[in-house]
């Protein structure tokens, strides 16, 4: 096993063997996935709680939703299984406060149903690749983030996430963005990362290309550009991919709207045009590219060989597939060996918002 992997028991093995009661915190899709996994292990939660404002005596999968205090009085000590995701500071503070009083785990489940997740067997199989990336990352903090993220994925212990989390704004300073950037925003959503870019550059730039294939998100993006009077911003109603063409797309109207490739059919699938960065930009050179394209980051990089030869600064999501933590940097170095690659974890539980910054 890798030297920096300290966890030998997976979160599911721990939940299967613990004799303490299991209590879910939260309802929704995340809780559905966790309950399915627990049922496969022959385990059933002793209770479920929600924040007081969401407790109305309702039932969830046959469990009466209660407050934390009510369950604490009934059960005493128990293991809390976090069953929803959040990046809100007050919610994260609550998670970590609970972890000071109980064993708290946030089981790692795939972003996309059926996708591969990190296991001791997978990490052993990929040991040489992971070790190479670990050694070549740009600084010690990046190595700590990689180690912490993989230990979290195995164990579900949120203490790993707390230790490696830093503020996104502070880390973006690594990119040293200038006043004449040509910015490609892959996965522009509603314009929030365009606004972030403008804040970083003081509103000065050469050109922005904001790419968003989801029709409803695209309307929000257009509205933001119009309402804020952003100039030299081209809204592009296409997905980014390795080649140009048409792909099915899961149109969720949210952040997890995704191109459907190896992941199979999904509800609300619609055909959308896609383009490679090299073909879209032609002879124009991007100086900064952000890719948060719901798992398509690797194919998009493969379709940007000419752009990468010009060494643009990069911000790349690294949390959609577990293998992305080593496959993305390896692919990037194969295309452009000069990149210094940093890995950072930004506020979120579970381990979403893992990002590479490359310069």
Coordinates of C-alpha atoms in Angstrom, one line a residue:
X1 CA 0.0 0.0 0.0
X2 CA 1.1 3.6 -0.5
X3 CA 3.1 5.0 2.4
X4 CA 0.8 7.9 3.0
X5 CA -2.4 5.8 3.2
X6 CA -3.0 5.2 6.9
X7 CA -6.6 3.9 6.7
X8 CA -6.9 0.1 6.5
X9 CA -10.6 -0.2 7.3
X10 CA -13.1 1.2 4.8
X11 CA -16.1 3.2 6.1
X12 CA -18.5 0.5 5.0
X13 CA -16.6 -2.2 6.9
X14 CA -16.6 0.1 10.0
X15 CA -20.4 0.7 9.7
X16 CA -21.0 -3.0 9.2
X17 CA -19.0 -4.1 12.3
X18 CA -19.6 -1.3 14.8
X19 CA -21.9 -2.2 17.7
X20 CA -22.9 1.4 18.3
X21 CA -26.2 2.7 16.9
X22 CA -26.1 4.4 13.5
X23 CA -27.9 7.7 13.1
X24 CA -28.4 9.5 9.8
X25 CA -28.1 13.2 9.6
X26 CA -30.1 14.5 6.6
X27 CA -32.6 13.4 4.0
X28 CA -32.7 13.3 0.3
X29 CA -30.8 11.5 -2.5
X30 CA -27.7 11.2 -0.5
X31 CA -29.6 9.5 2.3
X32 CA -31.2 7.2 -0.2
X33 CA -27.8 6.0 -1.5
X34 CA -26.5 5.4 2.0
X35 CA -29.6 3.5 3.2
X36 CA -29.3 1.3 0.1
X37 CA -25.6 0.5 1.0
X38 CA -26.4 -0.1 4.6
X39 CA -29.2 -2.4 3.7
X40 CA -26.8 -4.5 1.6
X41 CA -24.6 -4.8 4.7
X42 CA -27.6 -5.9 6.8
X43 CA -27.6 -2.7 8.8
X44 CA -30.4 -0.4 9.6
X45 CA -30.1 3.1 11.3
X46 CA -31.5 3.5 14.8
X47 CA -32.7 7.0 13.9
X48 CA -32.5 10.0 11.7
X49 CA -32.3 13.7 12.6
X50 CA -32.4 17.0 10.8
X51 CA -31.8 20.6 11.7
X52 CA -34.6 21.8 14.0
X53 CA -36.2 24.0 11.3
X54 CA -36.7 20.9 9.1
X55 CA -38.2 18.6 11.8
X56 CA -42.0 18.4 11.4
X57 CA -42.7 14.9 12.6
X58 CA -42.3 13.5 9.1
X59 CA -41.2 10.0 8.2
X60 CA -38.2 9.1 6.0
X61 CA -37.9 5.4 4.9
X62 CA -40.0 4.4 7.9
X63 CA -37.9 6.5 10.4
X64 CA -39.4 9.4 12.3
X65 CA -37.3 12.5 11.7
X66 CA -36.2 13.9 15.0
X67 CA -33.9 16.6 16.4
X68 CA -30.3 15.8 17.4
X69 CA -31.1 16.5 21.0
X70 CA -34.0 14.2 21.1
X71 CA -31.9 11.3 19.7
X72 CA -29.1 12.1 22.0
X73 CA -31.4 11.7 25.0
X74 CA -32.8 8.5 23.7
X75 CA -29.6 6.8 22.5
X76 CA -26.7 8.4 24.3
X77 CA -23.6 7.8 22.2
X78 CA -24.0 6.9 18.5
X79 CA -22.3 7.0 15.2
X80 CA -23.5 9.9 13.0
X81 CA -23.6 9.2 9.2
X82 CA -23.8 12.4 7.3
X83 CA -26.2 12.0 4.4
X84 CA -26.2 15.3 2.6
X85 CA -23.6 17.6 1.1
X86 CA -22.9 21.2 1.9
X87 CA -20.4 24.0 1.5
X88 CA -22.2 26.5 3.7
X89 CA -19.9 27.7 6.5
X90 CA -22.5 27.3 9.2
X91 CA -23.3 23.8 8.2
X92 CA -19.7 22.8 7.9
X93 CA -19.1 24.2 11.4
X94 CA -22.0 22.1 12.7
X95 CA -20.5 19.0 11.1
X96 CA -17.2 19.6 12.8
X97 CA -18.8 20.4 16.1
X98 CA -20.7 17.1 16.0
X99 CA -17.4 15.3 15.2
X100 CA -16.0 16.6 18.5
X101 CA -18.8 14.8 20.4
X102 CA -19.4 11.7 18.3
X103 CA -17.8 9.5 15.7
X104 CA -19.0 11.2 12.4
X105 CA -18.5 9.7 9.0
X106 CA -19.6 11.0 5.5
X107 CA -19.4 7.9 3.4
X108 CA -17.9 8.5 0.0
X109 CA -20.3 7.6 -2.8
X110 CA -19.7 8.2 -6.5
X111 CA -20.9 11.4 -8.1
X112 CA -22.3 9.4 -10.9
X113 CA -24.3 6.2 -10.1
X114 CA -22.3 3.1 -10.9
X115 CA -18.9 4.9 -11.2
X116 CA -15.8 3.4 -9.7
X117 CA -14.7 4.6 -6.2
X118 CA -11.4 4.4 -4.4
X119 CA -10.8 1.1 -2.5
X120 CA -7.7 -0.4 -1.1
X121 CA -7.6 -2.7 -4.1
X122 CA -7.8 0.1 -6.6
X123 CA -5.1 2.2 -4.8
X124 CA -2.8 -0.8 -4.8
X125 CA -3.5 -1.5 -8.5
X126 CA -2.7 2.2 -9.3
X127 CA 0.1 2.6 -6.8
X128 CA 2.8 3.5 -9.3
X129 CA 0.7 6.2 -11.0
X130 CA -0.4 7.7 -7.6
X131 CA 3.2 7.7 -6.3
X132 CA 4.4 9.5 -9.4
X133 CA 1.8 12.2 -9.1
X134 CA 2.4 12.5 -5.4
X135 CA 6.1 13.1 -6.0
X136 CA 5.6 15.5 -8.9
X137 CA 2.9 17.8 -7.3
X138 CA 4.2 21.4 -7.0
X139 CA 4.3 21.7 -3.1
X140 CA 3.9 19.9 0.2
X141 CA 0.4 21.2 0.6
X142 CA -0.7 19.5 -2.6
X143 CA 0.8 16.2 -1.4
X144 CA -1.0 16.6 1.9
X145 CA -4.3 17.2 0.1
X146 CA -3.8 14.1 -2.1
X147 CA -3.1 12.0 1.0
X148 CA -5.9 13.4 3.0
X149 CA -8.4 13.0 0.1
X150 CA -7.6 9.4 -0.5
X151 CA -7.7 8.6 3.3
X152 CA -11.0 10.3 3.5
X153 CA -12.4 8.3 0.5
X154 CA -11.5 5.1 2.2
X155 CA -12.6 5.9 5.8
X156 CA -15.3 8.6 5.4
X157 CA -13.7 10.5 8.3
X158 CA -14.4 14.2 7.9
X159 CA -11.4 15.1 10.0
X160 CA -9.3 14.5 6.9
X161 CA -11.3 17.1 5.0
X162 CA -11.2 19.6 7.7
X163 CA -7.3 19.4 7.9
X164 CA -6.8 19.9 4.1
X165 CA -9.5 22.5 3.4
X166 CA -8.4 26.0 2.4
X167 CA -10.2 29.0 0.9
X168 CA -10.8 29.0 -2.8
X169 CA -10.1 32.8 -3.1
X170 CA -6.7 32.5 -1.4
X171 CA -5.7 29.6 -3.6
X172 CA -6.7 31.3 -6.8
X173 CA -3.9 33.8 -6.2
X174 CA -1.5 31.1 -7.3
X175 CA -2.7 31.7 -10.9
X176 CA -1.5 35.3 -10.8
X177 CA -4.2 36.4 -13.3
X178 CA -3.3 39.5 -15.2
X179 CA -5.4 42.3 -16.8
X180 CA -5.4 41.0 -20.4
X181 CA -6.5 37.4 -20.0
X182 CA -8.4 35.4 -22.6
X183 CA -10.6 33.3 -20.3
X184 CA -12.4 30.2 -21.3
X185 CA -15.0 29.2 -18.6
X186 CA -15.9 25.5 -19.2
X187 CA -19.1 24.9 -17.2
X188 CA -20.1 28.5 -16.8
X189 CA -23.4 27.6 -15.1
X190 CA -25.1 30.9 -14.2
X191 CA -22.1 33.2 -14.6
X192 CA -20.8 32.8 -11.0
X193 CA -17.3 31.8 -12.1
X194 CA -17.3 34.6 -14.7
X195 CA -18.0 37.0 -11.7
X196 CA -15.2 35.3 -9.7
X197 CA -12.8 35.9 -12.6
X198 CA -13.8 39.5 -12.8
X199 CA -13.3 40.0 -9.1
X200 CA -9.8 38.4 -9.4
X201 CA -8.8 40.7 -12.3
X202 CA -10.4 43.9 -11.1
X203 CA -12.8 43.7 -14.1
X204 CA -10.0 44.0 -16.6
X205 CA -9.6 41.3 -19.3
X206 CA -9.2 40.8 -23.1
X207 CA -12.0 38.3 -23.8
X208 CA -14.3 35.8 -22.0
X209 CA -15.8 32.7 -23.6
X210 CA -18.4 31.2 -21.2
X211 CA -19.5 27.7 -22.3
X212 CA -22.7 26.2 -20.9
X213 CA -24.6 23.4 -22.7
X214 CA -27.6 23.2 -20.3
X215 CA -30.4 25.3 -21.8
X216 CA -31.8 26.7 -18.6
X217 CA -28.4 27.4 -17.1
X218 CA -27.5 29.1 -20.4
X219 CA -30.5 31.4 -20.1
X220 CA -29.3 32.3 -16.5
X221 CA -25.8 32.9 -17.9
X222 CA -27.1 35.2 -20.7
X223 CA -29.3 37.1 -18.1
X224 CA -26.2 37.7 -15.9
X225 CA -24.2 39.0 -18.8
X226 CA -27.0 41.3 -19.9
X227 CA -28.0 42.5 -16.4
X228 CA -24.4 43.2 -15.3
X229 CA -23.4 44.8 -18.6
X230 CA -20.4 42.5 -19.1
X231 CA -18.5 43.4 -22.3
X232 CA -16.5 41.1 -24.5
X233 CA -18.2 38.0 -23.0
X234 CA -19.3 35.4 -25.6
X235 CA -21.9 33.0 -24.3
X236 CA -21.4 29.6 -26.0
X237 CA -24.4 27.1 -25.8
X238 CA -22.1 24.1 -26.3
X239 CA -20.4 21.5 -24.2
X240 CA -16.7 21.0 -24.3
X241 CA -15.3 17.6 -25.5
X242 CA -12.4 15.9 -27.2
X243 CA -13.9 16.4 -30.7
X244 CA -16.8 18.5 -32.1
X245 CA -20.1 16.9 -32.7
X246 CA -23.3 16.0 -30.7
X247 CA -23.6 14.1 -27.5
X248 CA -26.5 13.2 -25.2
X249 CA -26.7 15.5 -22.2
X250 CA -28.4 15.1 -18.8
X251 CA -30.3 18.4 -18.6
X252 CA -30.8 18.9 -14.8
X253 CA -30.7 22.7 -14.9
X254 CA -28.2 22.6 -12.1
X255 CA -24.5 22.2 -11.4
X256 CA -24.6 18.4 -12.1
X257 CA -25.9 18.7 -15.7
X258 CA -23.5 16.4 -17.5
X259 CA -22.6 14.9 -20.9
X260 CA -23.6 11.3 -21.1
X261 CA -20.7 9.2 -22.4
X262 CA -19.6 6.0 -20.7
X263 CA -22.1 6.5 -17.9
X264 CA -25.1 5.3 -19.9
X265 CA -28.7 6.6 -20.3
X266 CA -30.2 9.0 -17.8
X267 CA -33.5 10.9 -17.4
X268 CA -34.0 14.2 -19.2
X269 CA -31.3 13.3 -21.8
X270 CA -31.2 15.7 -24.7
X271 CA -28.7 16.0 -27.6
X272 CA -26.4 19.0 -27.4
X273 CA -23.6 20.3 -29.7
X274 CA -20.1 19.9 -28.3
X275 CA -16.8 21.3 -29.5
X276 CA -13.1 20.8 -28.7
X277 CA -11.2 23.8 -27.4
X278 CA -8.7 23.6 -30.3
X279 CA -11.5 23.7 -32.9
X280 CA -13.5 26.4 -31.1
X281 CA -10.6 28.8 -30.5
X282 CA -8.8 28.2 -33.7
X283 CA -5.7 30.3 -33.8
X284 CA -6.7 32.4 -30.8
X285 CA -4.8 31.5 -27.6
X286 CA -6.5 31.2 -24.3
X287 CA -4.4 32.4 -21.3
X288 CA -6.7 30.9 -18.6
X289 CA -9.0 27.9 -18.8
X290 CA -11.4 26.7 -16.1
X291 CA -12.9 23.3 -16.5
X292 CA -15.7 22.1 -14.1
X293 CA -17.5 20.0 -16.7
X294 CA -19.0 17.2 -14.6
X295 CA -16.5 14.5 -15.4
X296 CA -15.5 15.4 -18.9
X297 CA -12.3 17.2 -17.8
X298 CA -9.9 14.5 -19.2
X299 CA -11.5 14.4 -22.7
X300 CA -11.6 18.2 -22.9
X301 CA -7.9 18.3 -22.2
X302 CA -7.3 15.8 -24.9
X303 CA -9.1 18.1 -27.3
X304 CA -7.0 21.1 -26.3
X305 CA -3.5 19.9 -27.4
X306 CA -2.8 23.0 -29.4
X307 CA -4.1 25.3 -26.7
X308 CA -2.0 23.6 -24.0
X309 CA 1.1 24.0 -26.1
X310 CA 0.7 27.8 -25.3
X311 CA 0.7 26.9 -21.6
X312 CA -2.5 28.7 -20.4
X313 CA -3.1 28.8 -16.7
X314 CA -5.6 26.1 -15.7
X315 CA -8.2 25.5 -13.0
X316 CA -9.5 21.9 -13.2
X317 CA -12.1 20.1 -11.1
X318 CA -10.7 16.8 -9.7
X319 CA -13.6 15.3 -7.9
X320 CA -16.0 13.9 -10.4
X321 CA -14.2 10.5 -10.8
X322 CA -11.8 9.2 -8.2
X323 CA -9.2 8.3 -10.8
X324 CA -9.1 12.0 -11.8
X325 CA -6.8 12.6 -8.8
X326 CA -4.0 10.9 -10.7
X327 CA -5.2 10.6 -14.3
X328 CA -5.7 14.3 -14.8
X329 CA -2.2 15.4 -13.8
X330 CA -0.6 12.5 -15.7
X331 CA -2.5 13.4 -18.9
X332 CA -1.7 17.1 -18.5
X333 CA 2.1 16.4 -18.0
X334 CA 2.0 14.1 -21.1
X335 CA 0.6 17.0 -23.1
X336 CA 2.7 19.8 -21.6
X337 CA 5.5 18.6 -19.2
X338 CA 6.2 22.2 -18.0
X339 CA 3.1 22.5 -15.9
X340 CA 3.5 23.0 -12.1
X341 CA 0.4 21.4 -10.7
X342 CA -1.1 22.2 -7.3
X343 CA -4.0 20.3 -5.7
X344 CA -6.3 22.1 -3.3
X345 CA -9.5 21.2 -1.3
X346 CA -12.0 23.9 -1.0
X347 CA -14.9 24.0 1.6
X348 CA -17.3 21.2 1.0
X349 CA -18.3 18.0 2.8
X350 CA -18.1 15.4 1.3
X351 CA -14.9 15.6 -0.8
X352 CA -16.3 17.7 -3.6
X353 CA -14.4 20.9 -4.6
X354 CA -11.1 19.1 -5.1
X355 CA -9.3 21.2 -7.7
X356 CA -6.1 21.3 -9.7
X357 CA -4.4 24.6 -10.4
X358 CA -1.7 24.5 -13.1
X359 CA 0.7 27.2 -14.1

